[in-house]
Amino acid sequence: MRVLVTGGAGYIGSHTLLELMAQGHEVCVVDNYCNASPEVLVRIRSLSNGTLVDHIGDVRDSVKLDDIMDGFQPEAVIHFAGLKAVGESQERPLHYYDINVSGTLCLLRAMDRIGCRKIVFSSSATVYGVPKYLPYDEAHPTNPTSVYGRSKLMVEQILTDWTAAQDDTTAVLLRYFNPVGAHASGQIGEDPSDIPNNLMPYIAQVAIGKRDALTVFGDDYDTADGTGLRDYIHVVDLARAHVAALGYADKATGARAFNVGTGQSYSVLDMVAAFERTSGKTIPTKVAARRDGDIAAMQADATRAKHELKWVTEHNLDDMTSSTWVWQSGNPNGYKS
Ligand code: NAD
Ligand code: WQD
């Protein structure tokens, strides 16, 4: 299939490009590089002989998108491009709605113009908000607690309306849990441009000596060891869920949401212990107050994805931490290494 990948130079996008090309899909990337390095595509090309074209462009630039669509004629789009920092989204709501929501509207108009009928969208488990029960299934009420989460839910609603109005369209809404890990080559991984907000890249930077210690945000939650529980998923498993979603979109119409997680959860201290075990490094920790907006536990019920996407995870916790360490130790300064 010819697949246009917005935000394909980012963390999840880059891993997905490799999986798509491994399955023989032709890919075209559009990315404005606001949170990515051009080095990513250099490395992807060295790891794959697949067909990959790329364009520097913003998804809000309709003229550019029309040009790209005319040239490539995608049969499907995977839409990763967007902003993802929860704290920043509270400070810059209009910017987040502009890129995440208006950006998607521009993309859909450009797709409509050439008759491209299928989209796979990067949604997030954050659309559920405070759990009424766990594990979350896709029928769990949605009530996001941040601007970022609301922008994702708005896009899900827009895509649902888009498919309702045209009966040959498909929107696969992938609700990711906590993606971590890196490609087995050690060449592709997560490269935060600033102090990491997320647990795994922070632990990796402590291990490499860039940060002194991990601050554990709260050890007084109602969990076995008092720290927060999350459903961490290996980024390569997540990337493969996109390939499975394309297969699903080829046969189905309408909008459908899928949880993309493992169905298991680990605490902050479990993650530290696994990282220490697989890297041989010691991760000093200090406990601080809970982080604003954090919840005690999150976990996916991924049954729907298993049955309808025919997708299951293949990587375990040690694969997640060991691949992160191989990437971080081989690339201490990320793509600038
Ligand atoms: P990322 O920042 O690494 O990737 C996003 C990519 O989009 C970057 O390459 C960035 O340069 C590009 N981009 C941003 N705005 C753009 C624009 N206006 N036009 C063109 N390109 C633009 O993030 P990621 O972790 O790979 O996340 C990919 C998607 O998955 C995002 O939509 C994110 O909200 C969603 N998501 C991520 C997580 C996570 O924890 N990483 C969890 C759930 C959902
Ligand atoms: C995981 C656990 C923290 C950092 C966020 C977004 C979510 C999704 C994924 C995009 C929590 C603890 C963390 C640290 C810590 N992104 N922690 N010290 O908050 O579950 O989800 O990323 O859609 O929308 O909210 O992930 O990695 O930040 O935190 O103790 O320095 O690690 O409190 O329990 P989170 P995270």
Coordinates of C-alpha atoms and ligand atoms in Angstrom, one line a residue:
M1 CA 0.0 0.0 0.0
R2 CA 1.1 3.6 -0.5
V3 CA 1.1 5.2 3.0
L4 CA 1.5 8.8 3.8
V5 CA 3.0 9.1 7.3
T6 CA 2.7 12.5 9.0
G7 CA 5.2 13.0 11.9
G8 CA 7.1 10.0 10.6
A9 CA 10.5 11.3 11.8
G10 CA 9.3 11.2 15.4
Y11 CA 9.7 8.5 18.1
I12 CA 6.8 6.3 17.2
G13 CA 6.7 7.3 13.5
S14 CA 10.3 6.3 12.9
H15 CA 9.8 2.8 14.3
T16 CA 6.6 2.4 12.3
L17 CA 8.3 3.4 9.1
L18 CA 10.7 0.5 9.5
E19 CA 7.9 -2.0 10.1
L20 CA 5.9 -0.7 7.2
M21 CA 8.8 -1.0 4.8
A22 CA 9.6 -4.4 6.1
Q23 CA 6.1 -5.5 5.1
G24 CA 6.5 -4.0 1.6
H25 CA 4.5 -0.8 2.0
E26 CA 5.7 2.3 0.1
V27 CA 6.0 5.2 2.5
C28 CA 6.0 9.0 2.2
V29 CA 6.9 11.1 5.2
V30 CA 5.7 14.7 5.9
D31 CA 7.3 16.2 9.1
N32 CA 8.1 19.8 10.0
Y33 CA 11.0 18.6 12.3
C34 CA 9.7 20.6 15.3
N35 CA 10.5 17.6 17.5
A36 CA 12.7 15.4 15.3
S37 CA 16.1 15.3 13.6
P38 CA 16.7 14.8 9.9
E39 CA 19.3 12.2 10.9
V40 CA 16.4 9.8 11.7
L41 CA 15.6 9.3 8.0
V42 CA 19.3 8.9 7.2
R43 CA 19.4 6.0 9.6
I44 CA 16.1 4.5 8.5
R45 CA 17.4 4.4 4.9
S46 CA 20.6 2.7 6.1
L47 CA 18.4 0.0 7.9
S48 CA 15.9 -0.6 5.1
N49 CA 15.9 -1.0 1.3
G50 CA 12.2 0.0 1.2
T51 CA 10.7 2.8 -0.8
L52 CA 10.8 6.0 1.3
V53 CA 10.2 9.6 0.1
D54 CA 10.1 12.5 2.5
H55 CA 9.0 16.1 2.6
I56 CA 9.6 18.9 5.1
G57 CA 6.2 20.3 5.7
D58 CA 3.6 21.3 8.3
V59 CA 0.3 19.5 8.3
R60 CA -1.4 22.9 8.6
D61 CA 0.0 23.9 5.2
S62 CA -2.7 23.0 2.8
V63 CA -0.9 24.0 -0.3
K64 CA 2.1 21.8 0.6
L65 CA -0.2 18.9 1.6
D66 CA -2.1 19.1 -1.7
D67 CA 1.2 19.0 -3.6
I68 CA 2.4 15.9 -1.7
M69 CA -1.0 14.2 -2.1
D70 CA -1.0 14.9 -5.8
G71 CA 2.5 13.5 -6.2
F72 CA 2.2 10.4 -4.0
Q73 CA -1.5 9.5 -4.2
P74 CA -1.6 7.7 -0.9
E75 CA -4.1 4.9 -0.3
A76 CA -3.9 5.5 3.4
V77 CA -2.5 8.0 5.9
I78 CA -1.0 7.3 9.3
H79 CA -1.3 10.5 11.3
F80 CA 1.4 10.9 14.1
A81 CA 2.1 14.6 13.6
G82 CA 1.2 16.6 16.7
L83 CA 2.3 17.9 20.1
K84 CA 2.2 15.7 23.1
A85 CA 3.4 17.4 26.3
V86 CA 0.6 17.5 28.8
G87 CA 2.0 20.3 30.9
E88 CA 2.8 22.5 27.9
S89 CA -0.7 21.9 26.5
Q90 CA -2.2 23.6 29.6
E91 CA 0.0 26.7 29.1
R92 CA -0.5 26.9 25.3
P93 CA -4.0 25.6 24.6
L94 CA -4.5 27.4 21.3
H95 CA -1.2 26.2 20.0
Y96 CA -2.1 22.6 20.9
Y97 CA -5.6 22.9 19.4
D98 CA -4.1 24.5 16.3
I99 CA -1.6 21.8 15.6
N100 CA -3.5 18.7 16.8
V101 CA -7.0 19.7 15.8
S102 CA -6.7 22.2 12.9
G103 CA -3.7 20.2 11.6
T104 CA -6.0 17.1 11.3
L105 CA -8.7 19.1 9.6
C106 CA -6.2 20.3 6.9
L107 CA -5.1 16.7 6.5
L108 CA -8.6 15.4 6.0
R109 CA -9.4 18.1 3.4
A110 CA -6.3 17.2 1.5
M111 CA -7.3 13.5 1.7
D112 CA -10.8 14.2 0.5
R113 CA -9.5 16.2 -2.4
I114 CA -7.7 13.2 -3.8
G115 CA -10.2 10.6 -2.6
C116 CA -7.9 9.0 0.1
R117 CA -10.4 7.1 2.3
K118 CA -8.4 5.6 5.2
I119 CA -6.6 7.0 8.2
V120 CA -4.9 5.6 11.2
F121 CA -4.8 8.1 14.1
S122 CA -2.4 8.4 17.1
S123 CA -4.8 8.7 19.9
S124 CA -4.0 8.2 23.6
A125 CA -5.2 6.3 26.6
T126 CA -5.3 9.8 28.2
V127 CA -8.7 10.3 26.5
Y128 CA -10.2 8.1 29.3
G129 CA -9.3 10.3 32.2
V130 CA -9.7 9.2 35.8
P131 CA -10.5 5.5 35.7
K132 CA -14.0 4.4 36.7
Y133 CA -12.7 0.8 36.4
L134 CA -9.5 -0.9 35.3
P135 CA -8.4 -2.3 32.9
Y136 CA -9.9 0.4 30.6
D137 CA -11.9 -1.2 27.7
E138 CA -12.8 1.0 24.7
A139 CA -16.3 1.5 26.2
H140 CA -14.9 3.2 29.3
P141 CA -16.3 6.8 29.4
T142 CA -14.0 9.4 28.0
N143 CA -13.2 12.4 30.2
P144 CA -9.7 13.7 29.5
T145 CA -8.2 16.0 32.2
S146 CA -5.8 18.1 30.0
V147 CA -5.9 20.2 26.9
Y148 CA -3.7 17.6 25.2
G149 CA -6.1 14.8 26.1
R150 CA -9.1 16.9 24.9
S151 CA -7.3 17.7 21.6
K152 CA -7.0 13.9 21.0
L153 CA -10.6 13.3 21.9
M154 CA -11.8 16.1 19.6
V155 CA -9.9 14.5 16.7
E156 CA -11.4 11.2 17.5
Q157 CA -14.8 12.8 17.2
I158 CA -14.0 14.7 14.0
L159 CA -12.8 11.4 12.4
T160 CA -16.0 9.6 13.6
D161 CA -18.1 12.3 11.9
W162 CA -15.9 12.2 8.8
T163 CA -16.5 8.4 8.4
A164 CA -20.3 8.8 9.3
A165 CA -20.7 11.2 6.4
Q166 CA -19.0 9.1 3.7
D167 CA -19.6 5.4 3.9
D168 CA -16.4 4.2 2.1
T169 CA -14.1 5.8 4.7
T170 CA -12.2 4.2 7.6
A171 CA -10.6 5.8 10.7
V172 CA -8.7 3.5 13.1
L173 CA -8.3 5.3 16.4
L174 CA -5.3 3.8 18.2
R175 CA -5.3 4.6 21.9
Y176 CA -1.7 4.2 22.9
F177 CA -0.7 3.4 26.5
N178 CA 2.9 4.2 27.5
P179 CA 5.3 3.5 24.6
V180 CA 8.9 2.8 25.6
G181 CA 12.0 1.0 24.2
A182 CA 13.9 1.3 21.0
H183 CA 14.7 -0.5 17.7
A184 CA 16.8 -3.7 18.0
S185 CA 19.5 -2.1 15.8
G186 CA 20.2 0.5 18.5
Q187 CA 20.1 3.1 15.8
I188 CA 16.6 4.4 16.3
G189 CA 15.1 5.5 19.6
E190 CA 13.5 8.2 21.7
D191 CA 15.4 11.5 21.7
P192 CA 13.8 14.1 23.9
S193 CA 14.9 17.6 23.0
D194 CA 14.7 18.9 26.6
I195 CA 14.6 17.4 30.1
P196 CA 12.5 14.3 29.6
N197 CA 8.9 14.5 31.0
N198 CA 8.5 10.7 30.7
L199 CA 9.8 8.0 33.0
M200 CA 11.8 5.8 30.7
P201 CA 13.9 8.5 28.9
Y202 CA 14.6 10.0 32.3
I203 CA 15.9 6.8 33.8
A204 CA 18.0 6.3 30.6
Q205 CA 19.6 9.8 31.1
V206 CA 20.3 9.0 34.8
A207 CA 22.0 5.8 33.7
I208 CA 24.2 7.6 31.1
G209 CA 25.2 10.2 33.8
K210 CA 23.3 13.2 32.3
R211 CA 21.0 13.4 35.4
D212 CA 21.9 12.7 39.0
A213 CA 18.8 10.8 40.1
L214 CA 15.3 9.8 39.2
T215 CA 12.7 11.8 41.1
V216 CA 9.9 9.3 42.0
F217 CA 6.7 11.3 41.9
G218 CA 4.9 9.9 44.9
D219 CA 5.2 6.7 46.9
D220 CA 1.9 6.9 48.7
Y221 CA -0.5 5.7 46.0
D222 CA -2.8 2.8 46.7
T223 CA -0.6 0.4 44.8
A224 CA 1.6 -2.5 46.0
D225 CA 4.8 -0.4 46.4
G226 CA 3.1 3.0 46.6
T227 CA 4.3 4.2 43.2
G228 CA 2.2 4.7 40.0
L229 CA 1.3 1.8 37.8
R230 CA 1.3 2.1 34.0
D231 CA 0.9 -0.2 31.0
Y232 CA 4.2 0.2 29.2
I233 CA 4.3 -1.1 25.6
H234 CA 7.4 -1.7 23.5
V235 CA 7.5 0.8 20.7
V236 CA 8.2 -1.9 18.1
D237 CA 5.0 -3.7 19.2
L238 CA 3.2 -0.4 18.9
A239 CA 4.7 0.2 15.5
R240 CA 3.4 -3.2 14.4
A241 CA -0.1 -2.3 15.6
H242 CA -0.1 0.3 12.8
V243 CA 0.7 -2.2 10.2
A244 CA -2.2 -4.4 11.6
A245 CA -4.4 -1.3 11.6
L246 CA -3.8 -0.8 7.8
G247 CA -4.8 -4.4 7.2
Y248 CA -8.0 -3.8 9.2
A249 CA -8.7 -0.5 7.4
D250 CA -8.4 -2.3 4.1
K251 CA -11.5 -4.4 4.9
A252 CA -13.6 -2.3 7.3
T253 CA -15.3 1.0 7.1
G254 CA -16.3 3.5 9.8
A255 CA -14.5 4.7 12.9
R256 CA -13.2 2.2 15.5
A257 CA -11.1 2.8 18.6
F258 CA -8.6 0.2 19.9
N259 CA -6.5 0.1 23.0
V260 CA -2.9 -0.5 22.3
G261 CA -1.2 -1.8 25.4
T262 CA 0.0 -5.1 26.9
G263 CA -2.7 -5.5 29.5
Q264 CA -0.1 -5.7 32.2
S265 CA 1.1 -2.9 34.4
Y266 CA 4.4 -2.1 36.2
S267 CA 5.2 0.4 38.9
V268 CA 7.9 3.1 38.8
L269 CA 10.1 1.0 41.0
D270 CA 9.5 -2.1 38.8
M271 CA 10.8 -0.1 35.9
V272 CA 13.8 1.1 37.8
A273 CA 14.6 -2.5 38.9
A274 CA 14.2 -3.9 35.4
F275 CA 16.4 -1.1 34.0
E276 CA 19.1 -1.9 36.5
R277 CA 18.9 -5.6 35.9
T278 CA 19.2 -5.3 32.1
S279 CA 21.8 -2.4 32.0
G280 CA 23.9 -3.3 34.9
K281 CA 23.7 0.3 36.0
T282 CA 22.5 1.7 39.3
I283 CA 19.7 4.2 39.1
P284 CA 19.7 6.5 42.2
T285 CA 16.2 7.6 43.2
K286 CA 14.7 10.2 45.5
V287 CA 11.0 10.4 46.4
A288 CA 9.1 13.6 45.9
A289 CA 5.5 14.7 46.0
R290 CA 3.0 13.3 43.5
R291 CA 3.0 15.1 40.1
D292 CA 0.0 17.2 39.4
G293 CA -2.6 15.4 37.4
D294 CA -1.1 11.9 37.8
I295 CA -3.3 9.0 38.6
A296 CA -2.4 5.9 40.5
A297 CA -2.8 3.3 37.9
M298 CA -3.6 2.7 34.2
Q299 CA -4.0 -0.5 32.3
A300 CA -5.4 -1.6 29.0
D301 CA -7.8 -4.2 28.1
A302 CA -6.4 -5.0 24.6
T303 CA -8.8 -7.8 23.8
R304 CA -10.4 -5.8 20.9
A305 CA -7.1 -5.2 19.2
K306 CA -6.2 -8.9 19.6
H307 CA -9.4 -10.1 17.9
E308 CA -10.1 -7.4 15.3
L309 CA -6.6 -6.2 14.4
K310 CA -5.1 -9.7 14.9
W311 CA -2.3 -8.1 16.8
V312 CA -0.6 -9.1 20.0
T313 CA 2.5 -7.8 21.8
E314 CA 5.7 -9.8 21.4
H315 CA 8.2 -7.9 23.7
N316 CA 8.4 -8.2 27.5
L317 CA 9.6 -5.7 30.2
D318 CA 13.3 -6.7 29.9
D319 CA 13.1 -6.1 26.1
M320 CA 11.8 -2.6 26.8
T321 CA 14.5 -1.7 29.3
S322 CA 17.4 -3.4 27.5
S323 CA 16.6 -1.9 24.1
T324 CA 16.4 1.6 25.7
W325 CA 19.8 1.1 27.3
V326 CA 21.4 -0.1 24.0
W327 CA 20.0 3.0 22.2
Q328 CA 21.0 5.4 25.0
S329 CA 24.5 4.0 25.6
G330 CA 25.2 3.9 21.9
N331 CA 23.8 7.4 21.3
P332 CA 24.5 9.4 24.5
N333 CA 23.4 12.6 22.8
G334 CA 20.6 11.0 20.8
Y335 CA 20.7 11.7 17.0
K336 CA 23.4 14.3 17.6
S337 CA 25.8 11.5 18.7
Ligands
NAD1 P1 7.2 12.8 18.5 O1 7.1 14.3 19.0 O2 8.4 12.1 18.6 O3 6.6 12.7 17.0 C1 5.7 13.7 16.5 C2 6.3 14.1 15.1 O4 5.4 15.1 14.5 C3 7.7 14.8 15.3 O5 8.5 14.3 14.3 C4 7.3 16.3 15.0 O6 8.4 16.9 14.4 C5 6.2 16.1 14.0 N1 5.2 17.3 14.0 C6 4.7 17.9 15.1 N2 3.9 18.9 14.6 C7 3.9 18.9 13.3 C8 3.2 19.6 12.3 N3 2.4 20.6 12.6 N4 3.4 19.3 11.0 C9 4.2 18.2 10.7 N5 4.9 17.5 11.6 C10 4.7 17.8 12.9 O7 6.0 12.1 19.3 P2 5.7 10.5 19.4 O8 5.9 10.1 20.8 O9 6.3 9.8 18.3 O10 4.1 10.6 19.2 C11 3.5 10.5 18.0 C12 2.0 10.7 18.1 O11 1.5 9.7 19.1 C13 1.6 12.0 18.6 O12 0.4 12.4 18.0 C14 1.3 11.8 20.1 O13 0.4 12.7 20.6 C15 0.8 10.4 20.1 N6 1.0 9.7 21.4 C16 2.2 9.6 21.9 C17 2.4 8.9 23.1 C18 3.7 8.8 23.8 O14 3.8 8.6 25.0 N7 4.8 9.0 23.1 C19 1.3 8.3 23.7 C20 0.0 8.4 23.2 C21 -0.1 9.1 21.9
WQD2 C1 4.9 7.2 34.1 C2 5.0 7.0 35.7 C3 4.9 9.1 36.9 C4 8.7 10.7 35.4 C5 2.2 10.5 29.8 C6 1.1 11.3 29.2 C7 0.2 10.4 28.4 C8 1.0 9.7 27.3 C9 2.2 9.0 27.9 C10 0.8 10.8 25.2 C11 4.0 7.9 36.4 C12 6.2 8.4 37.1 C13 7.6 9.9 35.6 C14 9.6 10.9 36.4 C15 8.3 9.5 37.9 N1 1.4 10.5 26.3 N2 7.4 9.3 36.9 N3 9.4 10.3 37.6 O1 2.2 10.3 32.9 O2 1.6 7.9 32.4 O3 1.7 9.5 30.6 O4 2.9 9.9 28.7 O5 -0.3 10.6 24.9 O6 -0.8 11.3 27.8 O7 0.4 11.9 30.3 O8 3.8 8.8 31.6 O9 6.2 8.4 31.6 O10 5.4 10.6 32.4 O11 5.0 8.6 33.8 O12 8.1 9.0 39.0 O13 10.6 11.7 36.3 O14 6.3 7.4 36.1 O15 4.4 9.7 38.1 O16 3.6 7.2 37.6 P1 2.3 9.1 32.0 P2 5.2 9.1 32.3

